Short mmCIF file of C-alpha atoms in Angstrom, two decimals:
data_model
loop_
_atom_site.label_atom_id
_atom_site.label_comp_id
_atom_site.label_asym_id
_atom_site.label_seq_id
_atom_site.Cartn_x
_atom_site.Cartn_y
_atom_site.Cartn_z
CA UNK R 1032 18.10 19.31 -0.37
CA UNK R 1033 17.19 20.49 3.08
CA UNK R 1034 17.48 17.93 6.02
CA UNK R 1035 14.93 18.47 8.72
CA UNK R 1036 14.97 16.80 12.08
CA UNK R 1037 11.68 16.28 13.78
CA UNK R 1038 12.37 16.19 17.47
CA UNK R 1039 9.70 14.82 19.90
CA UNK R 1040 9.48 12.77 23.23
CA UNK R 1041 6.55 10.44 22.24
CA UNK R 1042 4.37 8.57 24.90
CA UNK R 1043 1.71 7.25 22.45
CA UNK R 1044 0.72 7.49 18.96
CA UNK R 1045 -1.21 10.61 19.56
CA UNK R 1046 -2.15 14.00 17.90
CA UNK R 1047 1.36 15.44 17.74
CA UNK R 1048 2.87 12.11 16.58
CA UNK R 1049 0.29 11.95 13.83
CA UNK R 1050 1.04 15.49 12.76
CA UNK R 1051 4.65 14.29 12.35
CA UNK R 1052 3.55 11.46 10.27
CA UNK R 1053 1.48 13.61 8.07
CA UNK R 1054 4.46 15.92 7.36
CA UNK R 1055 6.81 12.88 6.46
CA UNK R 1056 3.89 11.50 3.99
CA UNK R 1057 3.12 14.73 2.36
CA UNK R 1058 6.46 16.76 1.96
CA UNK R 1059 8.17 17.16 -1.21
CA UNK R 1060 10.72 14.47 -1.06
CA UNK R 1061 12.65 16.02 -3.88
CA UNK R 1062 13.39 19.00 -1.88
CA UNK R 1063 13.21 17.86 1.88
CA UNK R 1064 14.54 14.92 3.83
CA UNK R 1065 12.87 14.15 7.05
CA UNK R 1066 14.69 12.53 10.05
CA UNK R 1067 13.35 11.78 13.44
CA UNK R 1068 15.04 11.99 16.78
CA UNK R 1069 12.98 10.68 19.87
CA UNK R 1070 13.49 11.16 23.49
CA UNK R 1071 12.51 7.92 25.03
CA UNK R 1072 11.98 6.54 28.66
CA UNK R 1073 14.21 3.40 28.62
CA UNK R 1074 11.41 1.82 30.88
CA UNK R 1075 9.05 2.28 27.94
CA UNK R 1076 11.07 0.77 25.06
CA UNK R 1077 7.90 -0.47 23.19
CA UNK R 1078 6.87 2.86 21.76
CA UNK R 1079 3.94 2.79 19.33
CA UNK R 1080 5.20 5.95 17.59
CA UNK R 1081 8.79 4.56 17.12
CA UNK R 1082 7.27 1.26 15.86
CA UNK R 1083 5.16 3.32 13.24
CA UNK R 1084 8.33 5.23 12.10
CA UNK R 1085 10.14 1.79 11.57
CA UNK R 1086 7.20 0.53 9.62
CA UNK R 1087 7.24 3.44 7.24
CA UNK R 1088 10.92 3.14 6.98
CA UNK R 1089 11.99 6.59 8.47
CA UNK R 1090 15.41 7.49 9.45
CA UNK R 1091 14.95 7.27 13.32
CA UNK R 1092 17.45 8.16 16.20
CA UNK R 1093 16.78 7.45 19.76
CA UNK R 1094 17.84 9.23 22.75
CA UNK R 1095 17.38 7.52 25.92
CA UNK R 1096 16.52 9.41 29.07
CA UNK R 1097 18.81 7.34 31.40
CA UNK R 1098 20.10 10.32 33.36
CA UNK R 1099 18.48 13.03 35.34
CA UNK R 1100 15.85 14.97 33.54
CA UNK R 1101 17.69 18.02 32.45
CA UNK R 1102 21.09 16.49 32.10
CA UNK R 1103 23.46 18.26 29.55
CA UNK R 1104 24.56 14.96 28.09
CA UNK R 1105 21.29 14.83 26.11
CA UNK R 1106 22.16 18.05 24.47
CA UNK R 1107 25.47 16.72 23.61
CA UNK R 1108 23.89 13.57 22.07
CA UNK R 1109 21.47 15.65 20.06
CA UNK R 1110 24.27 17.95 18.80
CA UNK R 1111 26.15 14.73 17.79
CA UNK R 1112 23.03 13.48 15.67
CA UNK R 1113 22.51 16.99 14.12
CA UNK R 1114 26.04 17.01 12.92
CA UNK R 1115 26.16 13.30 11.75
CA UNK R 1116 23.14 13.65 9.89
CA UNK R 1117 24.00 16.93 8.27
CA UNK R 1118 20.60 18.35 9.61
CA UNK R 1119 19.79 22.00 8.35
CA UNK R 1120 16.68 22.68 10.48
CA UNK R 1121 15.44 21.43 13.73
CA UNK R 1122 11.67 21.12 14.25
CA UNK R 1123 10.83 20.47 17.77
CA UNK R 1124 7.36 19.45 19.55
CA UNK R 1125 6.79 19.71 23.30
CA UNK R 1126 8.55 21.19 26.17
CA UNK R 1127 11.43 18.70 26.60
CA UNK R 1128 12.43 18.73 22.84
CA UNK R 1129 12.02 22.45 22.88
CA UNK R 1130 14.58 22.88 25.75
CA UNK R 1131 17.19 20.38 24.32
CA UNK R 1132 16.51 21.36 20.88
CA UNK R 1133 17.24 25.12 21.47
CA UNK R 1134 20.58 24.57 23.24
CA UNK R 1135 21.60 22.28 20.49
CA UNK R 1136 20.58 24.59 17.87
CA UNK R 1137 22.88 27.24 19.43
CA UNK R 1138 25.81 24.81 19.75
CA UNK R 1139 25.40 23.57 16.00
CA UNK R 1140 24.18 26.98 14.66
CA UNK R 1141 21.13 25.46 13.10
CA UNK R 1142 17.71 27.44 12.91
CA UNK R 1143 15.06 25.92 15.01
CA UNK R 1144 11.18 25.70 14.54
CA UNK R 1145 8.71 24.79 17.26
CA UNK R 1146 5.14 23.59 16.80
CA UNK R 1147 3.04 24.26 19.93
CA UNK R 1148 0.38 21.70 20.07
CA UNK R 1149 -0.99 22.89 23.38
CA UNK R 1150 -0.34 22.59 27.17
CA UNK R 1151 -1.57 19.69 29.34
CA UNK R 1152 -0.97 21.31 32.82
CA UNK R 1153 -1.64 18.02 34.37
CA UNK R 1154 0.90 18.21 37.16
CA UNK R 1155 2.55 20.91 39.13
CA UNK R 1156 5.98 19.91 37.60
CA UNK R 1157 4.42 19.84 33.89
CA UNK R 1158 3.05 23.34 34.52
CA UNK R 1159 6.53 24.31 35.72
CA UNK R 1160 8.06 22.88 32.60
CA UNK R 1161 5.43 24.47 30.18
CA UNK R 1162 5.72 27.90 31.94
CA UNK R 1163 9.56 27.74 31.20
CA UNK R 1164 8.83 26.56 27.64
CA UNK R 1165 6.68 29.72 27.11
CA UNK R 1166 9.61 31.80 27.86
CA UNK R 1167 11.99 29.70 25.78
CA UNK R 1168 9.92 30.05 22.56
CA UNK R 1169 11.01 33.68 22.36
CA UNK R 1170 14.40 32.62 21.20
CA UNK R 1171 13.16 30.19 18.51
CA UNK R 1172 13.47 31.28 14.79
CA UNK R 1173 9.82 30.42 14.05
CA UNK R 1174 6.97 29.22 16.29
CA UNK R 1175 3.86 27.51 15.02
CA UNK R 1176 0.79 27.63 17.07
CA UNK R 1177 -1.95 25.29 16.04
CA UNK R 1178 -4.80 27.40 17.18
CA UNK R 1179 -5.47 31.12 17.73
CA UNK R 1180 -5.92 30.63 21.43
CA UNK R 1181 -2.31 29.24 21.71
CA UNK R 1182 -1.09 32.21 19.43
CA UNK R 1183 -2.59 34.67 21.86
CA UNK R 1184 -1.05 32.95 24.94
CA UNK R 1185 2.25 33.08 23.11
CA UNK R 1186 2.16 36.67 22.50
CA UNK R 1187 0.95 37.40 26.04
CA UNK R 1188 4.14 35.43 27.09
CA UNK R 1189 6.34 38.05 25.07
CA UNK R 1190 6.98 36.21 21.83
CA UNK R 1191 7.30 38.41 18.97
CA UNK R 1192 4.15 38.10 16.91
CA UNK R 1193 6.26 38.19 13.62
CA UNK R 1194 7.91 34.84 14.72
CA UNK R 1195 4.44 33.11 14.81
CA UNK R 1196 3.00 31.39 11.82
CA UNK R 1197 -0.41 29.93 12.86
CA UNK R 1198 -1.33 26.62 11.28
CA UNK R 1199 -4.21 24.52 12.31
CA UNK R 1200 -3.97 20.75 12.10
CA UNK R 1201 -5.43 18.84 9.34
CA UNK R 1202 -6.66 15.24 8.69
CA UNK R 1203 -5.46 13.22 5.62
CA UNK R 1204 -8.44 11.21 4.48
CA UNK R 1205 -6.44 8.29 3.18
CA UNK R 1206 -5.74 7.23 6.73
CA UNK R 1207 -9.50 7.15 7.48
CA UNK R 1208 -10.74 3.94 5.47
CA UNK R 1209 -13.02 2.77 8.21
CA UNK R 1210 -13.68 -0.25 6.08
CA UNK R 1211 -12.40 -2.67 8.81
CA UNK R 1212 -14.56 -5.08 10.92
CA UNK R 1213 -17.33 -3.17 12.10
CA UNK R 1214 -19.46 -6.25 12.42
CA UNK R 1215 -16.82 -7.86 14.41
CA UNK R 1216 -16.63 -4.99 16.82
CA UNK R 1217 -20.48 -5.11 17.10
CA UNK R 1218 -19.87 -8.73 18.31
CA UNK R 1219 -17.05 -7.85 20.53
CA UNK R 1220 -18.91 -5.10 22.39
CA UNK R 1221 -22.36 -6.95 22.26
CA UNK R 1222 -24.37 -4.22 20.64
CA UNK R 1223 -27.99 -4.74 19.58
CA UNK R 1224 -30.42 -3.12 17.16
CA UNK R 1225 -31.32 -0.44 19.88
CA UNK R 1226 -27.76 0.14 21.45
CA UNK R 1227 -26.64 3.58 20.95
CA UNK R 1228 -22.82 4.11 21.12
CA UNK R 1229 -21.02 7.03 22.53
CA UNK R 1230 -17.15 7.17 21.80
CA UNK R 1231 -14.23 8.78 23.15
CA UNK R 1232 -10.65 8.35 22.03
CA UNK R 1233 -7.43 9.61 23.34
CA UNK R 1234 -4.85 9.18 25.91
CA UNK R 1235 -6.30 8.15 29.52
CA UNK R 1236 -4.76 11.17 31.30
CA UNK R 1237 -6.21 13.71 33.65
CA UNK R 1238 -6.40 16.62 31.20
CA UNK R 1239 -8.57 14.39 28.77
CA UNK R 1240 -11.43 14.75 31.20
CA UNK R 1241 -12.67 11.11 30.91
CA UNK R 1242 -13.84 11.07 34.55
CA UNK R 1243 -16.47 13.84 33.70
CA UNK R 1244 -17.79 11.72 30.88
CA UNK R 1245 -18.19 8.80 33.20
CA UNK R 1246 -20.00 11.07 35.72
CA UNK R 1247 -22.29 12.30 32.85
CA UNK R 1248 -23.00 8.69 31.95
CA UNK R 1249 -23.85 7.71 35.42
CA UNK R 1250 -26.50 10.58 35.34
CA UNK R 1251 -28.20 9.41 32.27
CA UNK R 1252 -27.81 5.62 32.39
CA UNK R 1253 -31.26 4.97 33.71
CA UNK R 1254 -33.03 6.93 31.15
CA UNK R 1255 -30.92 5.08 28.34
CA UNK R 1256 -30.52 1.58 29.40
CA UNK R 1257 -29.11 0.59 25.92
CA UNK R 1258 -26.27 2.94 25.78
CA UNK R 1259 -22.63 2.07 25.88
CA UNK R 1260 -19.37 3.84 26.08
CA UNK R 1261 -16.39 2.76 24.35
CA UNK R 1262 -13.27 4.34 25.97
CA UNK R 1263 -10.55 3.98 23.15
CA UNK R 1264 -6.84 4.70 24.53
CA UNK R 1265 -4.74 3.95 27.45
CA UNK R 1266 -2.87 5.85 30.12
CA UNK R 1267 -2.07 6.48 33.74
CA UNK R 1268 -5.78 7.23 34.64
CA UNK R 1269 -6.96 3.70 33.63
CA UNK R 1270 -7.18 2.16 37.14
CA UNK R 1271 -8.93 5.22 38.41
CA UNK R 1272 -11.53 5.28 35.78
CA UNK R 1273 -12.00 1.45 36.09
CA UNK R 1274 -12.68 1.97 39.99
CA UNK R 1275 -15.21 4.63 38.99
CA UNK R 1276 -17.05 2.20 36.72
CA UNK R 1277 -17.19 -0.39 39.45
CA UNK R 1278 -18.41 2.00 42.10
CA UNK R 1279 -21.18 3.22 40.03
CA UNK R 1280 -22.16 -0.20 38.52
CA UNK R 1281 -21.47 0.83 34.98
CA UNK R 1282 -19.78 -2.40 33.80
CA UNK R 1283 -22.58 -3.10 31.46
CA UNK R 1284 -22.28 0.27 29.84
CA UNK R 1285 -18.48 0.82 29.72
CA UNK R 1286 -15.90 -0.84 27.67
CA UNK R 1287 -12.26 -0.04 27.96
CA UNK R 1288 -10.87 -0.97 24.41
CA UNK R 1289 -7.17 -0.06 25.27
CA UNK R 1290 -4.84 1.54 22.63
CA UNK R 1291 -5.64 0.85 18.96
CA UNK R 1292 -3.46 1.23 16.06
CA UNK R 1293 -6.39 1.96 13.82
CA UNK R 1294 -9.33 3.79 15.22
CA UNK R 1295 -11.11 4.24 11.87
CA UNK R 1296 -13.10 1.08 12.61
CA UNK R 1297 -14.54 2.61 15.82
CA UNK R 1298 -15.76 5.82 14.14
CA UNK R 1299 -18.20 3.51 12.03
CA UNK R 1300 -19.47 2.04 15.18
CA UNK R 1301 -20.12 4.90 17.50
CA UNK R 1302 -23.16 7.18 17.24
CA UNK R 1303 -21.97 10.16 19.16
CA UNK R 1304 -18.49 11.42 19.66
CA UNK R 1305 -17.56 13.01 22.99
CA UNK R 1306 -14.48 15.06 23.66
CA UNK R 1307 -14.35 16.00 27.43
CA UNK R 1308 -10.96 17.47 27.61
CA UNK R 1309 -10.00 20.15 30.15
CA UNK R 1310 -7.33 21.50 27.66
CA UNK R 1311 -6.75 21.05 23.81
CA UNK R 1312 -5.04 22.40 20.82
CA UNK R 1313 -6.53 21.33 17.50
CA UNK R 1314 -7.28 17.68 18.47
CA UNK R 1315 -6.98 15.47 15.42
CA UNK R 1316 -9.66 13.05 16.93
CA UNK R 1317 -12.28 15.65 16.54
CA UNK R 1318 -11.32 16.28 12.93
CA UNK R 1319 -11.48 12.68 12.31
CA UNK R 1320 -15.12 12.52 13.96
CA UNK R 1321 -16.12 15.40 11.83
CA UNK R 1322 -14.97 13.50 8.75
CA UNK R 1323 -17.11 10.54 9.79
CA UNK R 1324 -20.35 12.59 9.96
CA UNK R 1325 -20.57 12.05 13.76
CA UNK R 1326 -22.52 14.27 16.15
CA UNK R 1327 -20.05 15.77 18.59
CA UNK R 1328 -20.15 16.80 22.15
CA UNK R 1329 -17.16 18.77 23.01
CA UNK R 1330 -15.53 21.02 25.71
CA UNK R 1331 -15.02 24.71 24.86
CA UNK R 1332 -11.27 24.70 25.22
CA UNK R 1333 -8.35 25.46 23.28
CA UNK R 1334 -8.86 25.41 19.51
CA UNK R 1335 -12.12 23.38 19.78
CA UNK R 1336 -14.38 26.54 19.27
CA UNK R 1337 -12.34 27.21 16.14
CA UNK R 1338 -14.00 23.83 14.68
CA UNK R 1339 -17.14 23.63 16.51
CA UNK R 1340 -19.82 26.34 16.33
CA UNK R 1341 -22.28 25.53 19.14
CA UNK R 1342 -25.68 24.32 17.81
CA UNK R 1343 -24.49 24.28 14.14
CA UNK R 1344 -22.08 21.33 13.78
CA UNK R 1345 -21.76 20.11 17.34
CA UNK R 1346 -22.30 21.10 20.90
CA UNK R 1347 -20.00 22.86 23.10
CA UNK R 1348 -20.09 22.45 26.86
CA UNK R 1349 -17.95 24.06 29.60
CA UNK R 1350 -14.96 21.95 30.77
CA UNK R 1351 -15.35 19.91 34.04
CA UNK R 1352 -19.14 19.96 33.86
CA UNK R 1353 -20.62 16.53 33.74
CA UNK R 1354 -24.14 17.77 34.03
CA UNK R 1355 -23.76 19.76 30.78
CA UNK R 1356 -22.15 16.81 29.06
CA UNK R 1357 -25.15 14.65 30.30
CA UNK R 1358 -27.65 17.09 29.02
CA UNK R 1359 -26.42 17.50 25.65
CA UNK R 1360 -25.57 13.88 25.08
CA UNK R 1361 -29.20 12.98 26.11
CA UNK R 1362 -30.54 15.64 23.74
CA UNK R 1363 -28.91 13.90 20.73
CA UNK R 1364 -29.78 10.34 22.02
CA UNK R 1365 -33.50 11.41 22.11
CA UNK R 1366 -33.31 13.02 18.53
CA UNK R 1367 -31.33 11.06 16.02
CA UNK R 1368 -32.50 13.45 13.29
CA UNK R 1369 -30.98 16.24 15.25
CA UNK R 1370 -27.70 14.30 15.69
CA UNK R 1371 -27.53 13.54 12.13
CA UNK R 1372 -27.96 16.97 11.17
CA UNK R 1373 -25.08 18.03 13.40
CA UNK R 1374 -22.85 15.32 12.04
CA UNK R 1375 -23.54 16.41 8.37
CA UNK R 1376 -22.63 20.09 9.19
CA UNK R 1377 -19.64 18.96 10.99
CA UNK R 1378 -18.39 17.07 7.83
CA UNK R 1379 -19.10 19.83 5.38
CA UNK R 1380 -17.37 22.30 7.59
CA UNK R 1381 -14.35 20.05 7.83
CA UNK R 1382 -14.24 19.61 4.00
CA UNK R 1383 -14.47 23.29 3.37
CA UNK R 1384 -11.39 24.12 5.47
CA UNK R 1385 -9.21 20.78 5.38
CA UNK R 1386 -6.68 21.20 2.73
CA UNK R 1387 -3.60 18.94 3.27
CA UNK R 1388 -1.77 20.49 0.16
CA UNK R 1389 -2.18 23.93 1.41
CA UNK R 1390 -1.22 22.77 4.82
CA UNK R 1391 2.18 21.00 3.68
CA UNK R 1392 3.07 23.96 1.55
CA UNK R 1393 2.76 26.18 4.55
CA UNK R 1394 5.18 23.79 6.47
CA UNK R 1395 7.55 23.83 3.47
CA UNK R 1396 7.43 27.61 3.33
CA UNK R 1397 8.32 27.67 7.01
CA UNK R 1398 11.30 25.42 6.55
CA UNK R 1399 12.60 27.44 3.70
CA UNK R 1400 12.18 30.81 5.61
CA UNK R 1401 14.17 29.36 8.51
CA UNK R 1402 16.70 28.02 6.18
CA UNK R 1403 17.19 31.28 4.32
CA UNK R 1404 17.38 33.18 7.47
CA UNK R 1405 20.13 30.94 8.66
CA UNK R 1406 22.10 31.14 5.40
CA UNK R 1407 21.91 34.95 5.54
CA UNK R 1408 23.20 34.92 9.02
#
């Protein structure tokens, strides 16, 4: 039996967190035990990811970040967990877990794997941390980029290509029932027979580009008086986005839905899915929208063009360009048949490529490769 420690610093129940939940659910439990260690800000103890882990009865350890950000005590705490749980492989996700995980792996002589989900570059401090992370990844046993663009960036930063195992994210359909209360949602958001709904799902942070979608909405609201925008998620940009909505008199069109444990019900409701991000890896929300046959308008960033071919199964626009967002959203709003064609093509392209069994086999092979390397060493 191989014991694997998943190491992450979760803020919300987002893409990386859902990847970990998929690993835990799909992995062969007769050969692998999955443990979790979370770096948590003690001021944010009500963490939705930790709550979800407890709901599915995972073995969860918490390291509270109650000291300066890069304090060595966190490494010692992590090393203690690795030894007490008899961990064989460390699998880290994100710049902070990569940093602490790498040092702990050297202390405990365990192999370490990192999945690179992408970089946010949202602040100067985070850009510095992410730059440092790219250099640290040279010393990992195996690195898993989730898109070709991330893989290319890692090679550019001096990481040995033979250490890379590119593995796109997948979506597991059993989580996407969508058979919740669509009728109740219609009543909640006061939709009518002529209402067309735009949806965006994700953390309300600067790199997700919500402000550009609101700017696009302001451009087309007079041409489409019945449209509504549902913003599903929460984050530090919430107050700024609310201010924009009020300043541009968009209160009738925009609904802030907050964080939702189950977003499937919203996919049933929306007519167009928009991903206005400035940076992405392989976003799970995009895969989910494809599953639900939604016409998609997304920015041409990260791994998005590996999923969306412009004009075939969605529309790609430059990042940070509200005019391009507005034009493409308006084109789909005017031609429902065109939108349906894009949505069906998105669904078919997802089904042809999305293979959870193959994906988890690749994860398991990666763990075995790392484990065998450590045994030989």
